[in-house]
PDB file of C-alpha atoms in Angstrom:
ATOM      1  CA  UNK A   1       0.000   0.000   0.000  1.00  0.00           C
ATOM      2  CA  UNK A   2       2.830   2.398   0.724  1.00  0.00           C
ATOM      3  CA  UNK A   3       4.264   1.589  -2.654  1.00  0.00           C
ATOM      4  CA  UNK A   4       0.927   2.483  -4.251  1.00  0.00           C
ATOM      5  CA  UNK A   5       0.805   5.742  -2.327  1.00  0.00           C
ATOM      6  CA  UNK A   6       4.373   6.481  -3.299  1.00  0.00           C
ATOM      7  CA  UNK A   7       3.589   5.661  -6.923  1.00  0.00           C
ATOM      8  CA  UNK A   8       0.472   7.866  -6.783  1.00  0.00           C
ATOM      9  CA  UNK A   9       2.489  10.721  -5.318  1.00  0.00           C
ATOM     10  CA  UNK A  10       5.117  10.344  -8.033  1.00  0.00           C
ATOM     11  CA  UNK A  11       2.409  10.269 -10.680  1.00  0.00           C
ATOM     12  CA  UNK A  12       0.728  13.361  -9.264  1.00  0.00           C
ATOM     13  CA  UNK A  13       4.068  15.108  -8.995  1.00  0.00           C
ATOM     14  CA  UNK A  14       4.839  14.308 -12.634  1.00  0.00           C
ATOM     15  CA  UNK A  15       1.390  15.524 -13.657  1.00  0.00           C
ATOM     16  CA  UNK A  16       1.839  18.713 -11.629  1.00  0.00           C
ATOM     17  CA  UNK A  17       5.224  19.358 -13.247  1.00  0.00           C
ATOM     18  CA  UNK A  18       3.731  18.721 -16.694  1.00  0.00           C
ATOM     19  CA  UNK A  19       0.879  21.142 -15.919  1.00  0.00           C
ATOM     20  CA  UNK A  20       3.393  23.656 -14.585  1.00  0.00           C
ATOM     21  CA  UNK A  21       5.386  23.386 -17.831  1.00  0.00           C
ATOM     22  CA  UNK A  22       2.236  23.830 -19.918  1.00  0.00           C
ATOM     23  CA  UNK A  23       1.201  26.814 -17.792  1.00  0.00           C
ATOM     24  CA  UNK A  24       4.647  28.415 -18.138  1.00  0.00           C
ATOM     25  CA  UNK A  25       4.548  27.803 -21.894  1.00  0.00           C
ATOM     26  CA  UNK A  26       1.094  29.393 -22.168  1.00  0.00           C
ATOM     27  CA  UNK A  27       2.210  32.296 -19.982  1.00  0.00           C
ATOM     28  CA  UNK A  28       5.288  32.836 -22.138  1.00  0.00           C
ATOM     29  CA  UNK A  29       3.148  32.688 -25.280  1.00  0.00           C
ATOM     30  CA  UNK A  30       0.668  35.159 -23.770  1.00  0.00           C
ATOM     31  CA  UNK A  31       3.523  37.516 -22.845  1.00  0.00           C
ATOM     32  CA  UNK A  32       4.922  37.330 -26.375  1.00  0.00           C
ATOM     33  CA  UNK A  33       1.480  37.973 -27.838  1.00  0.00           C
ATOM     34  CA  UNK A  34       0.894  40.954 -25.531  1.00  0.00           C
ATOM     35  CA  UNK A  35       4.287  42.380 -26.549  1.00  0.00           C
ATOM     36  CA  UNK A  36       3.337  41.952 -30.221  1.00  0.00           C
ATOM     37  CA  UNK A  37       0.014  43.684 -29.592  1.00  0.00           C
ATOM     38  CA  UNK A  38       1.744  46.572 -27.795  1.00  0.00           C
ATOM     39  CA  UNK A  39       4.350  46.931 -30.554  1.00  0.00           C
ATOM     40  CA  UNK A  40       1.630  46.907 -33.205  1.00  0.00           C
ATOM     41  CA  UNK A  41      -0.418  49.482 -31.287  1.00  0.00           C
ATOM     42  CA  UNK A  42       2.669  51.670 -30.887  1.00  0.00           C
ATOM     43  CA  UNK A  43       3.479  51.357 -34.607  1.00  0.00           C
ATOM     44  CA  UNK A  44      -0.097  52.254 -35.563  1.00  0.00           C
ATOM     45  CA  UNK A  45      -0.045  55.215 -33.154  1.00  0.00           C
ATOM     46  CA  UNK A  46       3.168  56.509 -34.752  1.00  0.00           C
ATOM     47  CA  UNK A  47       1.688  56.143 -38.230  1.00  0.00           C
ATOM     48  CA  UNK A  48      -1.452  57.990 -37.138  1.00  0.00           C
ATOM     49  CA  UNK A  49       0.665  60.729 -35.555  1.00  0.00           C
ATOM     50  CA  UNK A  50       2.593  61.159 -38.817  1.00  0.00           C
ATOM     51  CA  UNK A  51      -0.666  61.271 -40.770  1.00  0.00           C
ATOM     52  CA  UNK A  52      -2.108  63.920 -38.434  1.00  0.00           C
ATOM     53  CA  UNK A  53       1.063  66.015 -38.743  1.00  0.00           C
ATOM     54  CA  UNK A  54       1.036  65.742 -42.554  1.00  0.00           C
ATOM     55  CA  UNK A  55      -2.620  66.773 -42.644  1.00  0.00           C
ATOM     56  CA  UNK A  56      -1.984  69.715 -40.299  1.00  0.00           C
ATOM     57  CA  UNK A  57       1.008  70.875 -42.345  1.00  0.00           C
ATOM     58  CA  UNK A  58      -0.975  70.630 -45.589  1.00  0.00           C
ATOM     59  CA  UNK A  59      -3.866  72.560 -44.054  1.00  0.00           C
ATOM     60  CA  UNK A  60      -1.518  75.254 -42.719  1.00  0.00           C
ATOM     61  CA  UNK A  61       0.152  75.509 -46.134  1.00  0.00           C
ATOM     62  CA  UNK A  62      -3.220  75.904 -47.885  1.00  0.00           C
ATOM     63  CA  UNK A  63      -4.287  78.549 -45.352  1.00  0.00           C
ATOM     64  CA  UNK A  64      -1.036  80.459 -45.871  1.00  0.00           C
ATOM     65  CA  UNK A  65      -1.381  80.259 -49.654  1.00  0.00           C
ATOM     66  CA  UNK A  66      -4.956  81.586 -49.472  1.00  0.00           C
ATOM     67  CA  UNK A  67      -3.835  84.418 -47.188  1.00  0.00           C
ATOM     68  CA  UNK A  68      -1.017  85.318 -49.589  1.00  0.00           C
ATOM     69  CA  UNK A  69      -3.457  85.287 -52.513  1.00  0.00           C
ATOM     70  CA  UNK A  70      -5.847  87.555 -50.605  1.00  0.00           C
ATOM     71  CA  UNK A  71      -2.998  89.930 -49.735  1.00  0.00           C
ATOM     72  CA  UNK A  72      -1.942  90.039 -53.393  1.00  0.00           C
ATOM     73  CA  UNK A  73      -5.523  90.766 -54.475  1.00  0.00           C
ATOM     74  CA  UNK A  74      -5.813  93.547 -51.880  1.00  0.00           C
ATOM     75  CA  UNK A  75      -2.512  95.046 -53.099  1.00  0.00           C
ATOM     76  CA  UNK A  76      -3.738  95.021 -56.698  1.00  0.00           C
ATOM     77  CA  UNK A  77      -7.032  96.554 -55.624  1.00  0.00           C
ATOM     78  CA  UNK A  78      -5.215  99.290 -53.686  1.00  0.00           C
ATOM     79  CA  UNK A  79      -2.947 100.031 -56.668  1.00  0.00           C
ATOM     80  CA  UNK A  80      -5.961 100.175 -58.984  1.00  0.00           C
ATOM     81  CA  UNK A  81      -7.784 102.457 -56.545  1.00  0.00           C
ATOM     82  CA  UNK A  82      -4.774 104.803 -56.466  1.00  0.00           C
ATOM     83  CA  UNK A  83      -4.543 104.726 -60.271  1.00  0.00           C
ATOM     84  CA  UNK A  84      -8.248 105.539 -60.541  1.00  0.00           C
ATOM     85  CA  UNK A  85      -7.889 108.386 -58.068  1.00  0.00           C
ATOM     86  CA  UNK A  86      -4.842 109.767 -59.882  1.00  0.00           C
ATOM     87  CA  UNK A  87      -6.667 109.534 -63.207  1.00  0.00           C
ATOM     88  CA  UNK A  88      -9.652 111.395 -61.785  1.00  0.00           C
ATOM     89  CA  UNK A  89      -7.385 114.084 -60.350  1.00  0.00           C
ATOM     90  CA  UNK A  90      -5.459 114.419 -63.624  1.00  0.00           C
ATOM     91  CA  UNK A  91      -8.718 114.692 -65.540  1.00  0.00           C
ATOM     92  CA  UNK A  92      -9.887 117.324 -63.055  1.00  0.00           C
ATOM     93  CA  UNK A  93      -6.736 119.360 -63.553  1.00  0.00           C
ATOM     94  CA  UNK A  94      -6.906 118.959 -67.321  1.00  0.00           C
ATOM     95  CA  UNK A  95     -10.558 120.028 -67.281  1.00  0.00           C
ATOM     96  CA  UNK A  96      -9.713 123.080 -65.194  1.00  0.00           C
ATOM     97  CA  UNK A  97      -6.909 123.976 -67.592  1.00  0.00           C
ATOM     98  CA  UNK A  98      -9.154 123.516 -70.618  1.00  0.00           C
ATOM     99  CA  UNK A  99     -12.046 125.477 -69.103  1.00  0.00           C
ATOM    100  CA  UNK A 100      -9.954 128.522 -68.560  1.00  0.00           C
ATOM    101  CA  UNK A 101      -6.903 129.905 -70.090  1.00  0.00           C
ATOM    102  CA  UNK A 102      -4.311 129.409 -67.376  1.00  0.00           C
ATOM    103  CA  UNK A 103      -1.116 131.333 -66.957  1.00  0.00           C
ATOM    104  CA  UNK A 104       2.126 129.492 -66.234  1.00  0.00           C
ATOM    105  CA  UNK A 105       1.871 130.472 -62.549  1.00  0.00           C
ATOM    106  CA  UNK A 106      -1.700 129.189 -62.307  1.00  0.00           C
ATOM    107  CA  UNK A 107      -0.657 126.019 -64.098  1.00  0.00           C
ATOM    108  CA  UNK A 108       2.143 125.471 -61.541  1.00  0.00           C
ATOM    109  CA  UNK A 109      -0.341 126.216 -58.760  1.00  0.00           C
ATOM    110  CA  UNK A 110      -2.760 123.578 -60.116  1.00  0.00           C
ATOM    111  CA  UNK A 111       0.066 121.044 -60.306  1.00  0.00           C
ATOM    112  CA  UNK A 112       1.127 121.893 -56.738  1.00  0.00           C
ATOM    113  CA  UNK A 113      -2.479 121.415 -55.573  1.00  0.00           C
ATOM    114  CA  UNK A 114      -2.589 118.110 -57.417  1.00  0.00           C
ATOM    115  CA  UNK A 115       0.632 116.948 -55.739  1.00  0.00           C
ATOM    116  CA  UNK A 116      -0.600 118.175 -52.356  1.00  0.00           C
ATOM    117  CA  UNK A 117      -3.875 116.261 -52.766  1.00  0.00           C
ATOM    118  CA  UNK A 118      -1.916 113.133 -53.692  1.00  0.00           C
ATOM    119  CA  UNK A 119       0.198 113.528 -50.565  1.00  0.00           C
ATOM    120  CA  UNK A 120      -2.795 114.001 -48.281  1.00  0.00           C
ATOM    121  CA  UNK A 121      -4.605 111.021 -49.782  1.00  0.00           C
ATOM    122  CA  UNK A 122      -7.758 112.818 -50.815  1.00  0.00           C
TER     123      UNK A 122
END
């Protein structure tokens, strides 16, 4: 009977060691799998970060380009406005000269007024 008990104990010990080995193998496999999952998640996060940065840079570039285009349009508009104003003033002076016979002094005076108006912006 003692031999049977001893044999049973040996058998149970062997089974326990086998189960322990299987458990350690499963644990090791689970650890490897969790590391793979973490690495994959990290890789995907980095890719997403790069994508977000590319999108943000592209959006900022488009915004800057639109702002530069608007500035250029405003410059052209301002130049055209000044040209229109100068044309109107020149026509006004020419009309005044045509309407009356102007002496050289009066002509200089009209030109000075024209230049003064240009300088004051009105």
